[in-house]
Amino acid sequence: MATKKFILAEKDIPQAWYNVIADMPNKPMSPLNPATKSPLAVEDLYPIFAEELCKQELNTSDAWIEIPEEVRDMYKIWRPTPLVRALGLEKALATPAHIYFKNESVSPVGSHKLNSAIPQAYYCKKQGITNITTETGAGQWGAALSLAAKAFGLELAVYMVKVSFHQKPYRRSIMQTFGAQVIASPSMSTKAGRKILTDHPNYQGSLGTAISEAIELAMSTPNCKYTLGSVLNHVSLHQTVIGLEAEKQMEMAGEYPDIVIACFGGGSNFSGISFPFLRHKLKEGKDIRLIAAEPASCPKLTKGIFQYDFGDEAGYTPLLPMYTLGHNFSPANIHAGGLRYHGAGTIVSQLKKDGLLEAVDIEQLDTFKAATLFAQCEGIIPAPESSHAIAATIQEALRAKEEGKEKCILFNLSGHGLIDMAAYDQYLAGDLLNYNLPEEEIAKNIKELEKII
Amino acid sequence: MATKKFILAEKDIPQAWYNVIADMPNKPMSPLNPATKSPLAVEDLYPIFAEELCKQELNTSDAWIEIPEEVRDMYKIWRPTPLVRALGLEKALATPAHIYFKNESVSPVGSHKLNSAIPQAYYCKKQGITNITTETGAGQWGAALSLAAKAFGLELAVYMVKVSFHQKPYRRSIMQTFGAQVIASPSMSTKAGRKILTDHPNYQGSLGTAISEAIELAMSTPNCKYTLGSVLNHVSLHQTVIGLEAEKQMEMAGEYPDIVIACFGGGSNFSGISFPFLRHKLKEGKDIRLIAAEPASCPKLTKGIFQYDFGDEAGYTPLLPMYTLGHNFSPANIHAGGLRYHGAGTIVSQLKKDGLLEAVDIEQLDTFKAATLFAQCEGIIPAPESSHAIAATIQEALRAKEEGKEKCILFNLSGHGLIDMAAYDQYLAGDLLNYNLPEEEIAKNIKELEKII
């Protein structure tokens, strides 16, 4: 176990977020109003999100958006995060590749989610909002938003996907310790929840359903807005602090990554680490591969189709142009709860369509094997989500070895797994399974999509 | 939630540990061989511990002991740790006191314990040892040693106090993920365990019993040594990196603490943060108060007596001059498992006897109340152990407010509570209790002590 850290000073926390849309050759197609099928205007989003976030969401021209001083001040609680050369892992793999990871697990809630939770809570507060709602899968986003809501004095209700509510009770306790209200989704507290519970009484929930419930509560509560932890453009925007810091740190290391890897659920940490590097590919033709690592049981980028679809199960959101498995897709109960989402954000989807990024899908058992090796080499137990990035990194490092090439690989360690130990327990006991997704199930869901547009 | 961090560079990780014994006006009395009652020679310890650690244990003359380069290299995985001005907590308390905390929770296992786990594993490895044993309460020490053992290629067996084994299953999983073997104590695998299980079949274990089992296994296994996470002088020595860094950071902040506070189990994090500051009191007469915060249910410093006693329940250790509740004392099942120990280390005990430090005892519910306030003000959920230090800090900050004095208080945040959320769950549900320790129980145990010497 040997390690080399690259540390920035507080003054190196970025002053602005990077909005990749401004530099994209083909902009993402516009979200559509589901009733009229006409392109969404920024005002159409105001009932759902804080106005400043709506403006960021549809901003296609400004490459840089200033980070408010109050947000930067709160970033200082744990940022800048370290960049680490994974010498232990390199040695274990006997690879000529150089492996670096950006350690976003050092945030007080253990993941990168705080990067967007803070500005979202900040902009809501600034607009005079008093209550916010959200959904959460594994609970990383919910935990981050609970902290941010408390910091800005907002009341928060979190719909937590039922399977994670039971698999990860301690993320629920974290949210409650920060003062949030947590409801297992599907619940009886919304029309969307009641409907799915009536149709499927044992439904274990999905991010899509939890989003429907959180939107419904926000729309029916005075002075209340909805917030989302992934998928949307403004979330990706906020997360670019990861890649912007990593860029400076790679410079300190005297290297530039050939490959940038992150796990993929809706796209928040993937966008965060990769977009700042992508800009040099877009603007200067830099040769760099971006790889999104998704679960084999929820393979929207590798097996989904590009199509307008809803962001939630009940169909409350605008229609988004995305790689999707269909908004009714019910993912298997894998432990990487944060990756159990049917669609990819619109930016990532457009980039994938344009061949500007790649995707791989990883089986659950391979992610835990990679995670355990990483823990024993680097001393950090990774989140099940982040372990997808580690598994993809190991694949690339072994390929580099086969080819005898000294590749430089950078991946994002989006979170630690200290609150996911029940999953490790099952893995160590040999009780974990892979979930092979039948092609027919994908085909069935995708057929449903044809009705949409 | 506002925060101000003071960050050191890697080169500021201390080059040497501080051995306070060299500067003490009255040295601790010598440990005794329990059979002969004569002072222990360093060779008497060789069968139990690595030789270098035995030498450190009995070194009363060298104030500084060099940190091996291999150990400093591994410290770099997470050190230097931040010093943080707790502006949020200050504001919530409306106190004129300035509150700082040293954040040892940022280590990859979430606590300060790695500071000693690494050198202990290192010295064992250097001596050619292949197997080590230890005990753990809440699992913080066991988790740290599991990481260190894996890093140096040692096999590790951990006896984990049974009540914590059940309360904190995920610390067990952490140890197992790093490759350690974990046994609930008391167990049937040792004479000491079998005896206590025969006498008290439902005994939930204590650190004292787990130590007996770990020593017994080490003594009966070839090429195997025992390691301990607290109480002993060499452990306190390794932990002084905390206070040595904090000293430099307080200088960066332009302040000097009037009061240094840490929670107290056997003394490892208390010694670590306070001894470097104590040296200025001993050598330059600096006016500074040191406060050890212990659980009301295990109050060795506030209600125990100073007396030779065993460090373990079965009586395998040397006799140590300590404040103790008696080695047969069976502490209540509080969640701060790391503080459930009958005695205080010999250095701390001598300092307490000489009036060089103070102790307070805190009720369990007060610690969780303090912990929740701290989490909501500073964004970090503290370990139940560390919450004792927070509660004591709040007491002092409120006293400063009453007296209208601008005191400077420094406390050690020894670990985070992300793996202790079951305890927070119980607290939030109103299911947690205080444990009032009957005076007669203390008196009975202390009476037993008279038989010893």
Coordinates of C-alpha atoms in Angstrom, one line a residue, chain A residues 59-432:
Chain A
N59 CA -28.0 27.8 -20.9
T60 CA -26.3 26.7 -24.2
S61 CA -24.0 29.6 -24.8
D62 CA -21.9 30.5 -21.7
A63 CA -19.0 28.1 -21.2
W64 CA -18.3 29.4 -17.7
I65 CA -20.8 30.1 -15.0
E66 CA -19.5 31.8 -11.9
I67 CA -19.7 29.9 -8.6
P68 CA -21.3 32.2 -5.9
E69 CA -19.0 33.1 -3.0
E70 CA -21.4 31.5 -0.5
V71 CA -21.2 28.2 -2.4
R72 CA -17.4 28.3 -2.7
D73 CA -17.2 29.0 1.1
M74 CA -19.2 25.8 1.7
Y75 CA -17.1 23.9 -0.8
K76 CA -14.2 24.7 1.5
I77 CA -15.6 22.3 4.2
W78 CA -13.9 19.5 2.2
R79 CA -12.6 20.8 -1.1
P80 CA -10.2 20.7 -2.9
T81 CA -10.3 16.9 -2.8
P82 CA -7.1 14.9 -3.3
L83 CA -5.9 13.4 -6.6
V84 CA -4.2 10.1 -5.8
R85 CA -1.8 8.0 -7.7
A86 CA -2.9 4.4 -7.0
L87 CA 0.5 2.9 -6.8
G88 CA -0.8 -0.1 -4.7
L89 CA -3.3 -1.0 -7.4
E90 CA -0.8 -0.6 -10.2
K91 CA 1.6 -2.9 -8.4
A92 CA -1.1 -5.5 -7.8
L93 CA -2.1 -5.5 -11.4
A94 CA 1.6 -5.4 -12.6
T95 CA 0.4 -2.9 -15.2
P96 CA 2.6 -0.4 -17.0
A97 CA -0.5 1.9 -16.9
H98 CA -0.4 4.9 -14.4
I99 CA -3.6 4.9 -12.5
Y100 CA -4.9 8.1 -10.8
F101 CA -8.1 8.7 -8.9
K102 CA -9.9 11.8 -7.8
N103 CA -11.0 11.1 -4.2
E104 CA -14.5 12.6 -3.9
S105 CA -15.2 10.2 -1.0
V106 CA -13.6 12.7 1.5
S107 CA -16.7 14.9 1.7
P108 CA -18.4 14.7 5.1
V109 CA -21.3 12.7 3.6
G110 CA -18.8 10.4 1.7
S111 CA -19.6 11.3 -1.9
H112 CA -19.4 13.9 -4.7
K113 CA -23.1 14.7 -4.4
L114 CA -22.5 17.6 -2.1
N115 CA -21.0 19.5 -5.1
S116 CA -24.5 20.0 -6.5
A117 CA -26.5 19.8 -3.2
I118 CA -24.9 23.0 -1.9
P119 CA -25.6 25.3 -5.0
Q120 CA -29.1 23.8 -5.4
A121 CA -30.0 24.6 -1.7
Y122 CA -28.3 28.0 -2.0
Y123 CA -30.3 29.1 -5.1
C124 CA -33.6 27.9 -3.5
K125 CA -32.8 29.8 -0.3
K126 CA -31.8 32.9 -2.3
Q127 CA -35.2 32.8 -4.1
G128 CA -37.0 32.7 -0.8
I129 CA -38.1 29.0 -1.0
T130 CA -38.7 27.4 2.4
N131 CA -39.3 23.7 1.5
I132 CA -37.6 21.4 -1.0
T133 CA -38.2 17.8 -2.0
T134 CA -36.0 15.2 -3.7
E135 CA -35.6 11.5 -4.4
T136 CA -32.6 9.4 -3.5
G137 CA -31.4 5.9 -4.5
A138 CA -28.7 4.6 -2.3
G139 CA -29.0 7.7 -0.3
Q140 CA -25.8 9.5 -1.3
W141 CA -27.7 12.3 -2.9
G142 CA -30.3 12.5 -0.1
A143 CA -27.6 12.6 2.6
A144 CA -25.8 15.4 0.7
L145 CA -28.9 17.4 0.2
S146 CA -29.9 16.9 3.9
L147 CA -26.7 18.5 5.0
A148 CA -27.1 21.4 2.4
A149 CA -30.7 22.0 3.4
K150 CA -29.8 22.2 7.1
A151 CA -26.9 24.6 6.2
F152 CA -29.3 27.0 4.4
G153 CA -32.2 26.5 6.8
L154 CA -34.6 24.7 4.3
E155 CA -37.1 22.0 5.2
L156 CA -36.5 18.8 3.1
A157 CA -38.5 15.8 2.3
V158 CA -36.7 12.9 0.6
Y159 CA -38.3 10.0 -1.2
M160 CA -35.9 7.1 -0.9
V161 CA -36.2 4.1 -3.2
K162 CA -37.7 1.3 -1.1
V163 CA -35.1 -1.3 -1.8
S164 CA -32.3 1.1 -0.7
F165 CA -34.4 2.2 2.3
H166 CA -34.2 -1.4 3.5
Q167 CA -30.7 -2.2 2.2
K168 CA -29.1 1.0 3.5
P169 CA -31.0 2.0 6.6
Y170 CA -28.1 4.0 7.9
R171 CA -28.1 6.5 5.0
R172 CA -31.7 7.1 6.1
S173 CA -30.4 7.8 9.6
I174 CA -27.8 10.2 8.2
M175 CA -30.5 12.2 6.5
Q176 CA -32.6 12.2 9.7
T177 CA -29.7 13.3 11.8
F178 CA -29.3 16.3 9.5
G179 CA -33.0 16.9 10.1
A180 CA -34.6 15.7 6.9
Q181 CA -37.9 13.8 6.6
V182 CA -37.4 10.5 4.7
I183 CA -40.2 8.5 3.1
A184 CA -39.8 5.0 1.4
S185 CA -40.9 5.2 -2.2
P186 CA -43.4 4.1 -3.6
S187 CA -45.4 5.6 -0.7
M188 CA -49.1 6.3 -0.1
S189 CA -48.3 10.1 0.2
T190 CA -48.7 10.8 -3.6
K191 CA -50.9 9.9 -6.4
A192 CA -47.9 8.4 -8.3
G193 CA -47.0 6.3 -5.4
R194 CA -50.5 5.1 -4.7
K195 CA -51.0 4.1 -8.3
I196 CA -47.9 2.0 -8.5
L197 CA -48.5 0.4 -5.1
T198 CA -52.0 -0.5 -6.2
D199 CA -50.8 -2.0 -9.5
H200 CA -47.7 -3.7 -8.0
P201 CA -48.1 -4.0 -4.2
N202 CA -44.6 -5.5 -3.8
Y203 CA -42.8 -3.0 -6.0
Q204 CA -39.4 -2.2 -4.5
G205 CA -39.2 1.2 -6.1
S206 CA -36.9 2.9 -8.6
L207 CA -35.4 6.3 -9.0
G208 CA -38.0 7.0 -11.7
T209 CA -40.9 6.5 -9.2
A210 CA -39.2 8.4 -6.4
I211 CA -38.7 11.3 -8.7
S212 CA -42.4 11.3 -9.6
E213 CA -43.3 11.4 -6.0
A214 CA -40.9 14.2 -5.1
I215 CA -42.1 16.3 -8.0
E216 CA -45.7 15.7 -7.1
L217 CA -45.1 16.8 -3.5
A218 CA -43.2 19.9 -4.6
M219 CA -45.9 20.9 -7.0
S220 CA -48.6 20.6 -4.4
T221 CA -46.8 22.3 -1.5
P222 CA -46.6 26.1 -1.2
N223 CA -43.2 27.7 -1.6
C224 CA -41.6 24.4 -2.3
K225 CA -39.3 23.3 -5.1
Y226 CA -38.0 20.0 -6.4
T227 CA -34.3 19.2 -6.6
L228 CA -32.5 16.4 -8.5
G229 CA -29.1 14.9 -7.8
S230 CA -28.2 13.7 -11.3
V231 CA -29.3 13.5 -15.0
L232 CA -30.0 17.3 -15.5
N233 CA -27.6 19.7 -17.1
H234 CA -27.3 22.0 -14.1
V235 CA -26.3 19.0 -11.9
S236 CA -23.6 18.1 -14.4
L237 CA -22.5 21.7 -14.4
H238 CA -22.0 21.9 -10.7
Q239 CA -20.1 18.6 -10.7
T240 CA -17.4 20.0 -13.0
V241 CA -15.5 21.2 -10.0
I242 CA -14.2 17.6 -9.9
G243 CA -12.6 17.6 -13.3
L244 CA -11.4 21.2 -13.1
E245 CA -9.5 20.4 -9.9
A246 CA -8.3 17.1 -11.4
E247 CA -6.9 18.9 -14.4
K248 CA -4.7 21.1 -12.3
Q249 CA -3.6 18.1 -10.2
M250 CA -2.7 16.0 -13.3
E251 CA -0.6 18.9 -14.3
M252 CA 1.1 18.8 -10.8
A253 CA 1.7 15.1 -11.5
G254 CA 3.2 16.0 -14.9
E255 CA 0.8 13.8 -16.8
Y256 CA -2.3 14.0 -18.9
P257 CA -4.9 11.2 -18.9
D258 CA -5.4 9.0 -22.0
I259 CA -8.6 7.7 -20.5
V260 CA -11.1 9.2 -18.0
I261 CA -13.5 6.8 -16.3
A262 CA -16.5 7.2 -14.0
C263 CA -19.4 5.1 -13.0
F264 CA -22.7 6.0 -14.6
G265 CA -26.2 6.3 -13.2
G266 CA -27.7 9.5 -14.5
G267 CA -24.4 11.1 -15.2
S268 CA -23.5 13.4 -12.4
N269 CA -20.1 12.2 -11.4
F270 CA -19.2 11.1 -14.9
S271 CA -19.9 14.5 -16.3
G272 CA -18.2 16.1 -13.4
I273 CA -14.8 14.5 -13.9
S274 CA -14.9 14.1 -17.7
F275 CA -16.3 17.3 -19.2
P276 CA -13.4 19.6 -18.3
F277 CA -11.1 17.1 -20.0
L278 CA -13.5 16.7 -22.9
R279 CA -13.2 20.5 -23.6
H280 CA -9.6 20.0 -24.8
K281 CA -10.8 17.2 -27.1
L282 CA -13.5 19.5 -28.5
K283 CA -11.5 22.6 -28.7
E284 CA -7.9 21.4 -29.3
G285 CA -8.5 17.9 -30.7
K286 CA -6.7 16.3 -27.7
D287 CA -6.7 12.5 -27.9
I288 CA -8.6 11.3 -24.9
R289 CA -11.1 8.5 -24.3
L290 CA -14.1 9.0 -21.9
I291 CA -15.6 5.8 -20.5
A292 CA -18.9 5.5 -18.6
A293 CA -19.2 2.4 -16.5
E294 CA -22.7 1.3 -15.9
P295 CA -24.3 -1.8 -14.3
A296 CA -25.0 -4.8 -16.6
S297 CA -28.5 -4.8 -15.0
C298 CA -29.2 -1.2 -16.0
P299 CA -27.4 -0.7 -19.3
K300 CA -29.0 2.3 -20.8
L301 CA -25.9 3.5 -22.7
T302 CA -24.8 0.1 -23.9
K303 CA -28.2 -1.4 -24.6
G304 CA -30.8 1.4 -24.5
I305 CA -32.0 3.5 -27.4
F306 CA -31.7 7.2 -28.1
Q307 CA -35.3 8.6 -27.8
Y308 CA -37.4 11.2 -26.1
D309 CA -38.5 9.8 -22.8
F310 CA -39.7 11.0 -19.4
G311 CA -37.2 11.4 -16.6
D312 CA -39.6 9.8 -14.1
E313 CA -41.9 6.8 -14.0
A314 CA -45.2 8.7 -13.8
G315 CA -44.4 11.1 -16.6
Y316 CA -44.4 14.4 -14.7
T317 CA -41.1 15.7 -16.2
P318 CA -40.5 17.3 -19.5
L319 CA -39.6 14.8 -22.3
L320 CA -35.8 14.5 -22.5
P321 CA -33.8 13.3 -25.5
M322 CA -31.8 10.5 -23.9
Y323 CA -30.4 7.0 -24.1
T324 CA -33.1 5.1 -22.2
L325 CA -34.4 1.7 -21.2
G326 CA -37.8 3.2 -20.9
H327 CA -39.2 5.1 -18.0
N328 CA -41.1 2.1 -16.9
F329 CA -38.0 0.0 -16.6
S330 CA -37.7 -1.6 -13.2
P331 CA -34.0 -2.3 -12.5
A332 CA -32.8 -5.3 -10.5
N333 CA -32.0 -4.8 -6.8
I334 CA -28.3 -4.3 -7.1
H335 CA -26.4 -2.7 -4.3
A336 CA -25.3 0.2 -6.5
G337 CA -28.6 1.9 -5.8
G338 CA -27.3 5.2 -7.3
L339 CA -27.0 3.6 -10.7
R340 CA -30.5 2.1 -10.9
Y341 CA -31.9 4.7 -13.3
H342 CA -33.5 4.1 -16.7
G343 CA -32.0 7.1 -18.6
A344 CA -28.9 9.1 -19.3
G345 CA -28.7 12.9 -19.1
T346 CA -29.2 14.7 -22.4
I347 CA -25.7 16.0 -22.7
V348 CA -24.1 12.6 -22.2
S349 CA -26.7 11.1 -24.5
Q350 CA -25.8 13.5 -27.3
L351 CA -22.1 13.0 -26.8
K352 CA -22.6 9.2 -26.9
K353 CA -24.6 9.6 -30.1
D354 CA -21.8 11.7 -31.6
G355 CA -19.2 9.1 -30.6
L356 CA -17.5 11.4 -28.2
L357 CA -17.7 8.9 -25.3
E358 CA -17.8 5.2 -24.7
A359 CA -19.7 3.0 -22.3
V360 CA -19.1 -0.4 -20.7
D361 CA -21.4 -2.5 -18.6
I362 CA -20.1 -4.4 -15.6
E363 CA -21.6 -7.3 -13.7
Q364 CA -22.3 -6.8 -10.0
L365 CA -19.8 -9.5 -8.8
D366 CA -17.0 -8.0 -10.9
T367 CA -17.6 -4.7 -9.2
F368 CA -17.2 -6.2 -5.7
K369 CA -14.2 -8.1 -6.8
A370 CA -12.6 -4.9 -8.1
A371 CA -13.7 -3.0 -4.9
T372 CA -12.1 -5.5 -2.6
L373 CA -8.9 -5.5 -4.5
F374 CA -8.9 -1.7 -4.5
A375 CA -9.6 -1.6 -0.7
Q376 CA -6.7 -3.9 0.0
C377 CA -4.3 -2.0 -2.2
E378 CA -5.3 1.6 -1.4
G379 CA -6.9 1.4 2.0
I380 CA -10.2 2.9 0.9
I381 CA -13.4 0.9 0.8
P382 CA -15.3 2.2 -2.3
A383 CA -19.0 2.7 -2.7
P384 CA -20.7 0.0 -4.8
E385 CA -21.4 2.7 -7.5
S386 CA -17.8 3.8 -7.7
S387 CA -16.7 0.2 -7.9
H388 CA -18.0 0.1 -11.4
A389 CA -15.4 2.8 -12.3
I390 CA -12.7 0.7 -10.6
A391 CA -13.7 -2.4 -12.5
A392 CA -13.6 -0.5 -15.8
T393 CA -10.2 1.0 -14.8
I394 CA -8.8 -2.5 -14.0
Q395 CA -10.0 -3.7 -17.4
E396 CA -8.2 -0.9 -19.2
A397 CA -5.1 -1.3 -17.0
L398 CA -4.9 -5.0 -17.9
R399 CA -5.4 -4.2 -21.6
A400 CA -2.5 -1.7 -21.3
K401 CA -0.4 -4.5 -19.8
E402 CA -1.4 -6.9 -22.6
E403 CA -0.5 -4.2 -25.2
G404 CA 2.6 -3.2 -23.3
K405 CA 1.5 0.4 -23.3
E406 CA 2.1 3.0 -20.6
K407 CA -1.4 4.4 -20.6
C408 CA -2.4 7.1 -18.1
I409 CA -5.9 6.4 -16.6
L410 CA -7.9 8.7 -14.4
F411 CA -11.0 7.6 -12.6
N412 CA -13.4 9.2 -10.2
L413 CA -13.8 7.7 -6.8
S414 CA -17.3 9.2 -6.3
G415 CA -17.8 7.9 -2.8
H416 CA -16.7 5.5 -0.1
G417 CA -18.6 2.4 0.9
L418 CA -18.5 2.7 4.7
I419 CA -22.3 2.9 4.8
D420 CA -22.7 0.0 2.3
M421 CA -21.0 -2.7 4.3
A422 CA -24.1 -4.9 4.2
A423 CA -23.4 -5.3 0.5
Y424 CA -19.8 -6.3 1.2
D425 CA -21.1 -8.7 3.9
Q426 CA -23.2 -10.4 1.3
Y427 CA -20.3 -10.5 -1.2
L428 CA -17.9 -11.9 1.4
A429 CA -20.5 -14.5 2.3
G430 CA -20.9 -15.5 -1.3
D431 CA -24.5 -14.4 -1.3
L432 CA -24.3 -11.8 -4.0

